Coordinates of C-alpha atoms in Angstrom, one line a residue:
Chain A
M1 CA 116.1 106.0 73.3
T2 CA 112.8 106.6 71.4
L3 CA 110.0 107.0 73.9
E4 CA 106.3 107.0 73.4
A5 CA 103.7 107.2 76.1
F6 CA 100.3 105.7 75.4
C7 CA 97.6 107.4 77.6
D8 CA 93.9 107.9 77.6
D9 CA 94.2 111.4 78.7
L10 CA 96.5 114.3 77.9
N11 CA 96.3 115.4 81.5
E12 CA 97.9 112.2 82.8
F13 CA 100.5 112.4 80.0
S14 CA 101.3 116.0 81.1
W15 CA 101.9 114.7 84.6
F16 CA 103.9 111.6 83.6
I17 CA 106.5 113.5 81.6
T18 CA 107.3 115.7 84.6
L19 CA 108.5 112.7 86.5
D20 CA 111.9 112.5 84.7
H21 CA 113.7 114.9 82.4
R22 CA 114.2 112.2 79.8
L23 CA 110.5 111.5 79.7
K24 CA 110.0 115.0 78.3
A25 CA 111.1 113.6 74.9
A26 CA 108.3 111.1 74.9
E27 CA 105.7 111.4 72.2
F28 CA 102.1 111.5 73.3
R29 CA 100.0 108.7 71.9
R30 CA 96.3 108.2 72.6
I31 CA 95.2 104.7 73.5
G32 CA 92.8 103.7 70.8
R33 CA 90.2 100.9 70.7
R34 CA 91.7 97.4 70.5
G35 CA 92.9 96.8 67.0
L36 CA 93.9 100.4 66.4
N37 CA 97.1 100.4 68.5
P38 CA 100.5 98.8 67.9
P39 CA 100.2 95.0 68.6
A40 CA 102.3 95.4 71.8
V41 CA 99.8 97.9 73.2
D42 CA 96.8 95.9 72.1
E43 CA 98.2 92.9 73.9
L44 CA 98.5 94.9 77.1
I45 CA 95.0 96.3 77.2
V46 CA 93.3 93.0 76.7
Y47 CA 91.9 93.1 80.3
D48 CA 91.5 96.8 80.7
R49 CA 93.4 100.1 79.9
P50 CA 96.1 101.3 82.3
D51 CA 96.8 105.0 82.6
V52 CA 100.2 105.2 81.1
I53 CA 102.1 102.6 78.9
L54 CA 105.7 103.7 78.2
L55 CA 107.3 102.3 75.1
N56 CA 111.0 102.5 74.1
A57 CA 111.8 101.8 70.5
G58 CA 108.3 100.3 70.1
R59 CA 108.6 97.9 73.1
P60 CA 106.6 98.4 76.3
V61 CA 108.9 99.1 79.2
A62 CA 106.6 100.3 81.9
T63 CA 103.0 100.5 82.9
I64 CA 101.9 103.2 85.4
E65 CA 98.6 103.5 87.1
K66 CA 97.6 106.6 89.1
T67 CA 94.6 106.9 91.4
R68 CA 93.5 109.0 94.3
E69 CA 91.5 106.1 95.8
V70 CA 92.8 104.2 98.7
P71 CA 92.3 100.5 97.9
T72 CA 90.4 99.6 101.0
G73 CA 87.7 97.0 101.9
H74 CA 86.3 95.2 99.0
N75 CA 87.4 97.9 96.6
V76 CA 91.0 96.6 96.9
G77 CA 90.7 94.9 93.5
Q78 CA 89.8 98.0 91.6
R79 CA 92.2 98.4 88.6
V80 CA 94.2 95.3 89.5
A81 CA 93.3 93.2 86.4
R82 CA 95.0 95.6 84.0
L83 CA 98.1 95.6 86.2
V84 CA 98.2 91.8 86.2
R85 CA 98.1 91.8 82.5
S86 CA 101.1 94.0 82.4
V87 CA 103.2 91.7 84.6
E88 CA 102.0 88.6 82.7
L89 CA 103.7 90.2 79.7
G90 CA 106.8 90.9 81.7
I91 CA 106.4 94.7 81.8
P92 CA 107.4 96.4 85.1
T93 CA 104.3 97.9 86.6
L94 CA 104.0 100.7 89.1
K95 CA 100.8 101.7 90.9
F96 CA 100.8 105.2 92.4
F97 CA 98.0 105.6 95.0
P98 CA 97.5 106.7 98.6
F99 CA 98.2 104.1 101.3
D100 CA 96.3 106.2 103.8
A101 CA 94.0 109.1 103.1
R102 CA 90.9 110.8 104.2
K103 CA 87.5 109.8 102.9
H104 CA 85.1 112.7 102.7
G105 CA 81.4 113.1 103.3
R106 CA 79.2 112.6 106.3
Y107 CA 81.2 109.8 107.7
T108 CA 84.6 111.2 107.0
N109 CA 87.6 109.3 108.4
I110 CA 91.0 108.0 107.4
C111 CA 91.0 105.0 105.1
N112 CA 93.9 102.6 105.2
L113 CA 95.2 100.4 102.5
N114 CA 94.0 96.8 102.5
A115 CA 97.6 95.4 103.0
R116 CA 96.8 92.1 101.4
L117 CA 97.4 94.0 98.1
L118 CA 101.1 94.4 99.0
Q119 CA 101.5 90.7 99.5
A120 CA 99.6 90.0 96.3
F121 CA 102.0 92.4 94.5
E122 CA 105.0 90.6 95.9
N123 CA 103.6 87.2 94.8
M124 CA 102.9 88.6 91.3
W125 CA 106.4 89.9 91.2
R126 CA 107.9 86.5 92.3
I127 CA 105.7 84.4 90.0
H128 CA 106.2 86.5 86.8
N129 CA 109.7 87.7 87.8
T130 CA 108.6 91.2 86.9
P131 CA 108.4 94.2 89.2
M132 CA 104.9 95.1 90.6
I133 CA 105.4 98.1 92.8
A134 CA 103.0 100.0 95.0
V135 CA 104.1 103.6 95.4
N136 CA 102.6 105.7 98.1
W137 CA 100.9 109.0 97.3
A138 CA 101.5 110.6 100.6
S139 CA 98.9 112.6 102.6
D140 CA 99.3 115.4 105.1
S141 CA 98.5 115.2 108.8
H142 CA 94.8 115.8 108.1
G143 CA 94.7 112.9 105.6
E144 CA 94.5 115.1 102.5
L145 CA 96.6 114.0 99.6
I146 CA 99.7 116.2 98.9
E147 CA 99.0 118.0 95.7
D148 CA 102.1 120.2 95.2
G149 CA 104.1 117.4 93.4
S150 CA 106.4 116.6 96.3
A151 CA 104.5 113.3 96.7
D152 CA 105.9 112.2 93.3
V153 CA 109.5 112.0 94.6
E154 CA 109.5 108.2 95.2
L155 CA 108.0 107.6 91.8
Q156 CA 110.5 109.9 90.2
T157 CA 113.4 108.1 91.9
L158 CA 112.2 104.7 90.7
L159 CA 111.7 105.9 87.1
A160 CA 115.1 107.7 87.1
G161 CA 116.9 104.6 88.2
Y162 CA 115.0 102.4 85.8
I163 CA 115.7 104.7 82.8
K164 CA 119.3 105.2 83.8
S165 CA 119.8 101.4 84.0
G166 CA 118.6 101.1 80.4
F167 CA 115.2 99.8 81.5
N168 CA 116.7 96.9 83.5
S169 CA 113.9 95.5 85.7
N170 CA 116.6 94.3 88.2
C171 CA 117.8 97.9 88.8
S172 CA 118.7 98.7 92.4
E173 CA 115.9 101.2 92.8
F174 CA 113.3 98.5 92.0
K175 CA 115.1 96.1 94.4
S176 CA 114.9 98.6 97.2
A177 CA 111.3 99.3 96.5
R178 CA 110.6 95.5 96.8
Q179 CA 112.2 95.5 100.3
R180 CA 110.1 98.5 101.3
Q181 CA 107.0 96.9 100.0
L182 CA 107.6 93.8 102.0
A183 CA 108.4 95.8 105.1
E184 CA 105.3 97.9 104.7
Y185 CA 103.2 94.7 104.5
S186 CA 104.8 93.3 107.6
Q187 CA 104.3 96.5 109.5
R188 CA 100.7 96.8 108.5
C189 CA 100.0 93.2 109.6
E190 CA 101.6 93.9 113.0
T191 CA 99.1 96.8 113.3
Y192 CA 96.2 94.9 112.0
E193 CA 96.7 91.2 112.2
A194 CA 93.7 90.3 110.1
Y195 CA 95.6 91.3 106.9
G196 CA 97.8 88.3 107.5
N197 CA 94.8 86.0 107.0
P198 CA 92.2 85.6 104.3
P199 CA 89.2 88.0 104.4
P200 CA 85.7 87.0 105.5
S201 CA 84.5 86.7 101.9
L202 CA 86.9 83.7 101.4
K203 CA 86.7 80.1 102.5
I204 CA 89.6 77.8 102.2
G205 CA 89.2 74.1 102.8
K206 CA 89.2 70.6 101.4
T207 CA 87.8 70.5 97.9
I208 CA 85.6 67.6 98.7
E209 CA 84.0 69.5 101.6
M210 CA 83.7 72.7 99.6
L211 CA 81.9 70.8 96.8
R212 CA 79.5 69.4 99.3
E213 CA 78.8 72.8 100.8
L214 CA 78.2 74.3 97.3
G215 CA 75.9 71.4 96.3
I216 CA 78.1 70.1 93.5
P217 CA 77.9 66.3 93.1
R218 CA 81.4 65.0 93.4
T219 CA 80.8 62.1 91.2
S220 CA 80.5 64.1 87.9
Q221 CA 83.4 64.1 85.5
Q222 CA 83.6 67.9 85.8
A223 CA 83.8 67.8 89.6
G224 CA 86.5 65.3 89.2
K225 CA 88.7 68.0 87.6
L226 CA 88.3 70.1 90.7
L227 CA 89.0 67.2 93.0
L228 CA 92.5 66.9 91.4
R229 CA 93.5 69.7 93.8
D230 CA 93.1 68.8 97.4
E231 CA 92.1 72.3 98.5
S232 CA 89.9 75.0 97.1
V233 CA 89.3 78.7 97.8
V234 CA 85.8 79.9 97.5
Y235 CA 85.3 83.6 97.0
E236 CA 81.7 84.6 97.7
I237 CA 80.4 87.6 95.7
G238 CA 77.1 88.8 97.0
M239 CA 75.9 90.7 93.9
S240 CA 72.2 90.7 93.2
E241 CA 70.9 89.8 89.7
E242 CA 69.8 93.5 89.2
K243 CA 73.4 94.7 89.7
C244 CA 75.4 91.8 88.3
R245 CA 76.3 93.4 85.0
R246 CA 79.7 94.7 86.3
E247 CA 83.3 93.7 86.7
D248 CA 84.9 96.2 89.2
P249 CA 86.2 95.6 91.7
Y250 CA 85.5 91.8 91.7
T251 CA 87.5 90.8 88.7
G252 CA 90.5 92.5 90.1
T253 CA 90.0 91.1 93.5
Q254 CA 89.8 87.5 92.1
F255 CA 93.4 88.0 90.9
I256 CA 94.5 89.3 94.4
Y257 CA 93.0 86.1 96.0
D258 CA 94.4 83.9 93.2
Y259 CA 97.9 85.2 93.8
L260 CA 97.6 85.2 97.5
Y261 CA 96.0 81.8 98.1
C262 CA 96.1 79.7 94.9
R263 CA 98.8 80.5 92.3
N264 CA 102.2 78.9 92.0
G265 CA 103.0 79.6 88.4
P266 CA 102.5 82.2 85.6
K267 CA 99.5 80.5 83.9
P268 CA 96.0 80.4 85.4
D269 CA 96.3 76.6 85.5
N270 CA 99.3 76.9 87.7
K271 CA 97.5 76.6 91.0
F272 CA 97.9 74.5 94.2
R273 CA 94.3 75.3 95.1
N274 CA 91.2 75.8 93.0
L275 CA 89.7 79.2 92.8
I276 CA 86.0 79.1 92.8
L277 CA 83.8 82.2 92.4
H278 CA 80.5 81.8 94.2
F279 CA 77.4 83.9 93.2
P280 CA 74.7 82.7 95.6
N281 CA 72.1 85.3 94.5
I282 CA 72.4 84.9 90.8
R283 CA 70.9 82.2 88.5
K284 CA 73.1 80.7 85.9
E285 CA 71.0 81.8 83.0
I286 CA 71.0 85.4 84.2
W287 CA 74.7 85.3 84.7
N288 CA 75.4 84.0 81.2
S289 CA 73.2 86.7 79.6
R290 CA 74.7 89.6 81.5
N291 CA 78.3 88.5 81.7
P292 CA 79.2 86.3 78.7
N293 CA 82.7 85.1 78.0
D294 CA 82.9 87.4 75.0
L295 CA 86.5 88.6 74.4
A296 CA 85.1 91.9 72.9
R297 CA 83.5 92.7 76.3
K298 CA 85.0 93.4 79.7
S299 CA 82.8 90.7 81.1
S300 CA 85.3 88.2 79.8
N301 CA 87.5 89.2 82.7
W302 CA 85.2 87.0 84.9
Y303 CA 86.7 83.9 83.1
L304 CA 90.4 84.8 83.3
T305 CA 91.6 82.8 86.2
A306 CA 89.0 81.0 88.3
N307 CA 88.5 77.2 88.0
A308 CA 84.7 77.4 88.4
H309 CA 81.7 79.6 88.8
V310 CA 79.0 78.5 91.2
Y311 CA 75.6 80.2 90.8
G312 CA 72.4 80.1 92.9
D313 CA 71.1 77.2 90.7
G314 CA 74.0 75.6 89.0
W315 CA 77.7 75.8 88.2
A316 CA 80.2 75.9 85.4
L317 CA 83.7 74.4 85.2
L318 CA 86.0 77.0 83.6
R319 CA 89.3 75.1 83.5
Chain B
M1 CA 97.2 122.7 64.5
G2 CA 94.6 125.4 65.2
A3 CA 92.1 124.3 62.6
T4 CA 91.2 120.9 64.3
S5 CA 88.7 120.9 67.1
V6 CA 89.9 121.0 70.7
R7 CA 89.3 117.8 72.6
E8 CA 87.8 117.6 76.1
D9 CA 91.0 116.8 77.8
E10 CA 92.7 119.7 76.0
I11 CA 90.1 122.3 77.0
Y12 CA 90.4 121.1 80.6
I13 CA 94.2 121.7 80.6
L14 CA 93.8 125.0 78.7
T15 CA 91.3 126.2 81.3
K16 CA 93.2 125.1 84.3
N17 CA 96.4 126.7 83.0
W18 CA 94.6 129.9 82.3
F19 CA 93.6 130.2 85.9
V20 CA 97.0 129.0 87.2
R21 CA 98.8 131.7 85.1
R22 CA 96.7 134.3 86.9
E23 CA 97.7 132.8 90.2
F24 CA 94.2 131.6 91.1
K25 CA 94.3 128.5 93.3
V26 CA 92.8 125.3 91.9
L27 CA 91.0 123.6 94.7
G28 CA 89.4 120.8 92.8
G29 CA 89.6 119.2 89.4
Q30 CA 88.1 116.4 87.5
P31 CA 89.6 115.7 84.1
P32 CA 87.4 114.0 81.6
R33 CA 89.4 110.8 82.0
G34 CA 92.1 109.9 84.4
T35 CA 93.3 111.5 87.6
D36 CA 94.6 115.0 88.4
R37 CA 96.6 116.0 91.4
H38 CA 93.6 118.0 92.6
P39 CA 90.7 116.4 94.5
V40 CA 87.4 115.8 92.9
I41 CA 85.0 118.1 94.7
E42 CA 81.5 116.8 95.0
I43 CA 78.4 119.0 95.6
K44 CA 75.8 116.7 97.1
S45 CA 72.1 117.2 96.7
R46 CA 70.4 117.6 100.1
T47 CA 67.3 115.9 98.8
H48 CA 69.2 112.7 98.3
N49 CA 70.6 111.3 101.5
E50 CA 71.5 107.9 100.2
K51 CA 75.1 106.7 100.1
G52 CA 77.0 107.3 96.9
S53 CA 77.2 110.0 94.3
R54 CA 73.7 109.9 92.9
S55 CA 72.5 113.5 92.2
S56 CA 75.8 114.9 93.2
F57 CA 77.5 117.4 90.9
K58 CA 81.2 117.3 90.4
P59 CA 82.5 120.5 88.7
D60 CA 85.3 120.1 86.3
L61 CA 87.3 122.7 88.2
V62 CA 86.8 124.6 91.4
V63 CA 89.0 127.7 91.5
A64 CA 89.6 130.3 94.2
A65 CA 90.1 133.8 92.9
P66 CA 91.2 136.4 95.4
R67 CA 87.6 137.3 96.4
N68 CA 85.4 134.7 94.8
L69 CA 85.1 131.0 94.2
L70 CA 84.5 129.8 90.7
L71 CA 82.8 126.6 89.5
V72 CA 83.9 125.8 86.0
E73 CA 82.6 123.3 83.4
C74 CA 84.8 122.6 80.4
K75 CA 83.6 121.4 77.0
P76 CA 85.2 121.4 73.6
E77 CA 82.3 123.6 72.3
F78 CA 79.6 125.8 73.9
N79 CA 77.1 123.5 75.7
G80 CA 73.8 124.8 76.9
D81 CA 73.4 121.9 79.4
D82 CA 76.4 123.1 81.3
V83 CA 74.8 126.5 81.6
D84 CA 71.6 124.9 83.0
K85 CA 73.6 122.7 85.4
L86 CA 75.6 125.7 86.7
L87 CA 72.5 127.8 87.1
E88 CA 70.8 125.1 89.1
I89 CA 73.8 125.0 91.5
S90 CA 74.3 128.7 91.8
Q91 CA 70.6 129.4 92.5
S92 CA 70.3 126.7 95.1
A93 CA 71.2 127.7 98.6
P94 CA 71.5 124.1 99.9
R95 CA 73.8 123.2 97.0
R96 CA 76.0 126.2 97.7
Q97 CA 76.1 125.3 101.3
S98 CA 77.0 121.7 100.4
L99 CA 79.9 123.0 98.3
V100 CA 81.2 125.2 101.2
E101 CA 81.0 122.3 103.6
E102 CA 82.9 120.1 101.3
I103 CA 85.6 122.7 100.9
R104 CA 85.7 123.2 104.6
Q105 CA 86.0 119.5 105.3
R106 CA 88.9 119.3 102.8
R107 CA 90.5 122.4 104.3
S108 CA 91.0 123.4 100.7
L109 CA 91.2 127.2 101.3
E110 CA 93.3 126.8 104.5
R111 CA 95.8 124.6 102.7
H112 CA 96.4 127.3 100.1
N113 CA 96.5 130.0 102.8
H114 CA 93.7 131.7 101.0
S115 CA 92.0 134.7 102.5
L116 CA 88.6 133.4 101.8
A117 CA 89.2 130.8 104.5
Q118 CA 88.7 133.6 107.1
L119 CA 85.1 134.2 106.0
S120 CA 82.0 132.6 107.4
N121 CA 80.4 129.8 105.4
E122 CA 77.5 132.1 104.6
L123 CA 79.8 134.7 103.1
I124 CA 81.8 132.2 101.1
S125 CA 78.5 130.8 99.8
R126 CA 77.6 134.3 98.5
R127 CA 80.8 134.5 96.6
I128 CA 80.3 131.4 94.4
R129 CA 80.4 132.3 90.8
C130 CA 80.0 130.0 87.8
C131 CA 81.9 129.7 84.5
I132 CA 81.7 127.7 81.3
S133 CA 84.8 127.2 79.3
Y134 CA 84.9 126.1 75.7
S135 CA 86.6 126.7 72.4
G136 CA 85.2 128.4 69.3
T137 CA 83.1 131.6 69.2
H138 CA 81.6 133.4 72.1
H139 CA 78.0 132.7 73.0
P140 CA 76.9 135.4 75.5
V141 CA 75.2 134.1 78.6
E142 CA 73.9 136.4 81.4
I143 CA 75.0 135.7 85.1
I144 CA 77.5 133.0 84.2
Y145 CA 81.1 133.8 83.1
S146 CA 82.3 132.4 79.8
L147 CA 86.0 131.6 79.2
V148 CA 86.4 131.2 75.5
F149 CA 89.4 129.9 73.6
E150 CA 89.4 130.6 69.9
N151 CA 91.5 127.5 69.4
R152 CA 94.0 125.4 71.3
D153 CA 96.9 127.9 70.7
S154 CA 95.0 131.0 71.8
D155 CA 94.9 132.6 75.2
G156 CA 91.4 132.5 76.5
Q157 CA 89.1 135.5 77.0
L158 CA 86.7 135.9 79.9
F159 CA 83.3 137.3 79.4
L160 CA 80.2 138.1 81.4
G161 CA 77.3 138.3 79.1
D162 CA 78.6 140.4 76.2
S163 CA 81.3 142.2 78.1
L164 CA 84.9 141.2 78.1
V165 CA 86.1 140.9 81.7
T166 CA 89.7 142.3 82.0
S167 CA 90.0 141.9 85.8
F168 CA 88.3 139.1 87.7
T169 CA 88.9 138.9 91.4

């Protein structure tokens, strides 16, 4: 076993190698700009950079993301694009984050995970046949995250089993985690039924009706491509023109909705419904100048999976 | 190894470990990139009431010594902007109050069973000290502590002005 851990930050590397005694032998490698890393790492960071990429004998064997943020409300998609890339490449992916924790400030309260994320992870796992696991960073009775390292136990168990199995993505620890993930989703939907349904920012309906609502003439050749699918999902993104030069959390959220309501195969074209991103407050010209489909820029993430963009004054067919 | 400059993430770890070795409690931490197990403590500006982090200050480290709280900014080299930033915080009563409220809300002292938790907010506010941490040679600064690492392999030395501090509580 020859382990290397590619990280942005020595601090995260220092944490990561405490998770299993065999990881202590891992060499620290700093993730460089694209083109400066081994090809396998460059391939993995095409959408964005995960926190830890573990390589064994030069081959990526795990991607780990760690965050203190509860993925709640519309922030649920934060960091998701980079994780999707990992499972697209068949690399087991673990996201360590709090399912429930206190938000601080004047309006302090406990924030709960948007449980749709768990179902999206399951769908990603099924479609790519690659583990995509949410691991809870537990909090105390006051909602503060546990900081003494004891919250790492589940992650430690998963990594120990995976390493011991010779990096077998069908290891029993991952299988158990999948069952827990599904059970967690069901339980959270029982508590809050809305998570079993699409969020208010989504509309699902007949493509022909959606096109009419969006003002797209159905007679054009391009619209004809959308009409090949009977149904469409329209994700409305209310950004203003002043604040449209951004990706997070929307480009991650598009993947969550894609895998929940559209996808049936590993390629973006493998959909049973169209995914349409709707920007009602942004003109097409402004959009194209601020968010070009330039592979050297993160704005290209806007073009990764949707079938079409619809702007305030026009639209574009993407695939 | 010692000849090359110390990176930002290294100085953060060196600094944190220096305090941990002396059994000080780390209440908050914000590494230059990535996530630490400690929370990011935010000192809001009371002149900005809008939602979000605008005008808020997030110290790289917040450390509880036995009798004092220490706000720490870490940089690979001495940085005068950090001094100005820390002076602005330490000389502003509303900012200090904001920090204490944040720590209270997070129960940071209580969770470490720290004796400062028994004090009133006003008393804690008076026990806030500031520190810059960097590598290289010492640049004496009055009022603010300096934790200086000659290189990444050295143990740091704590100064107040020109004077070496051998015991900080």
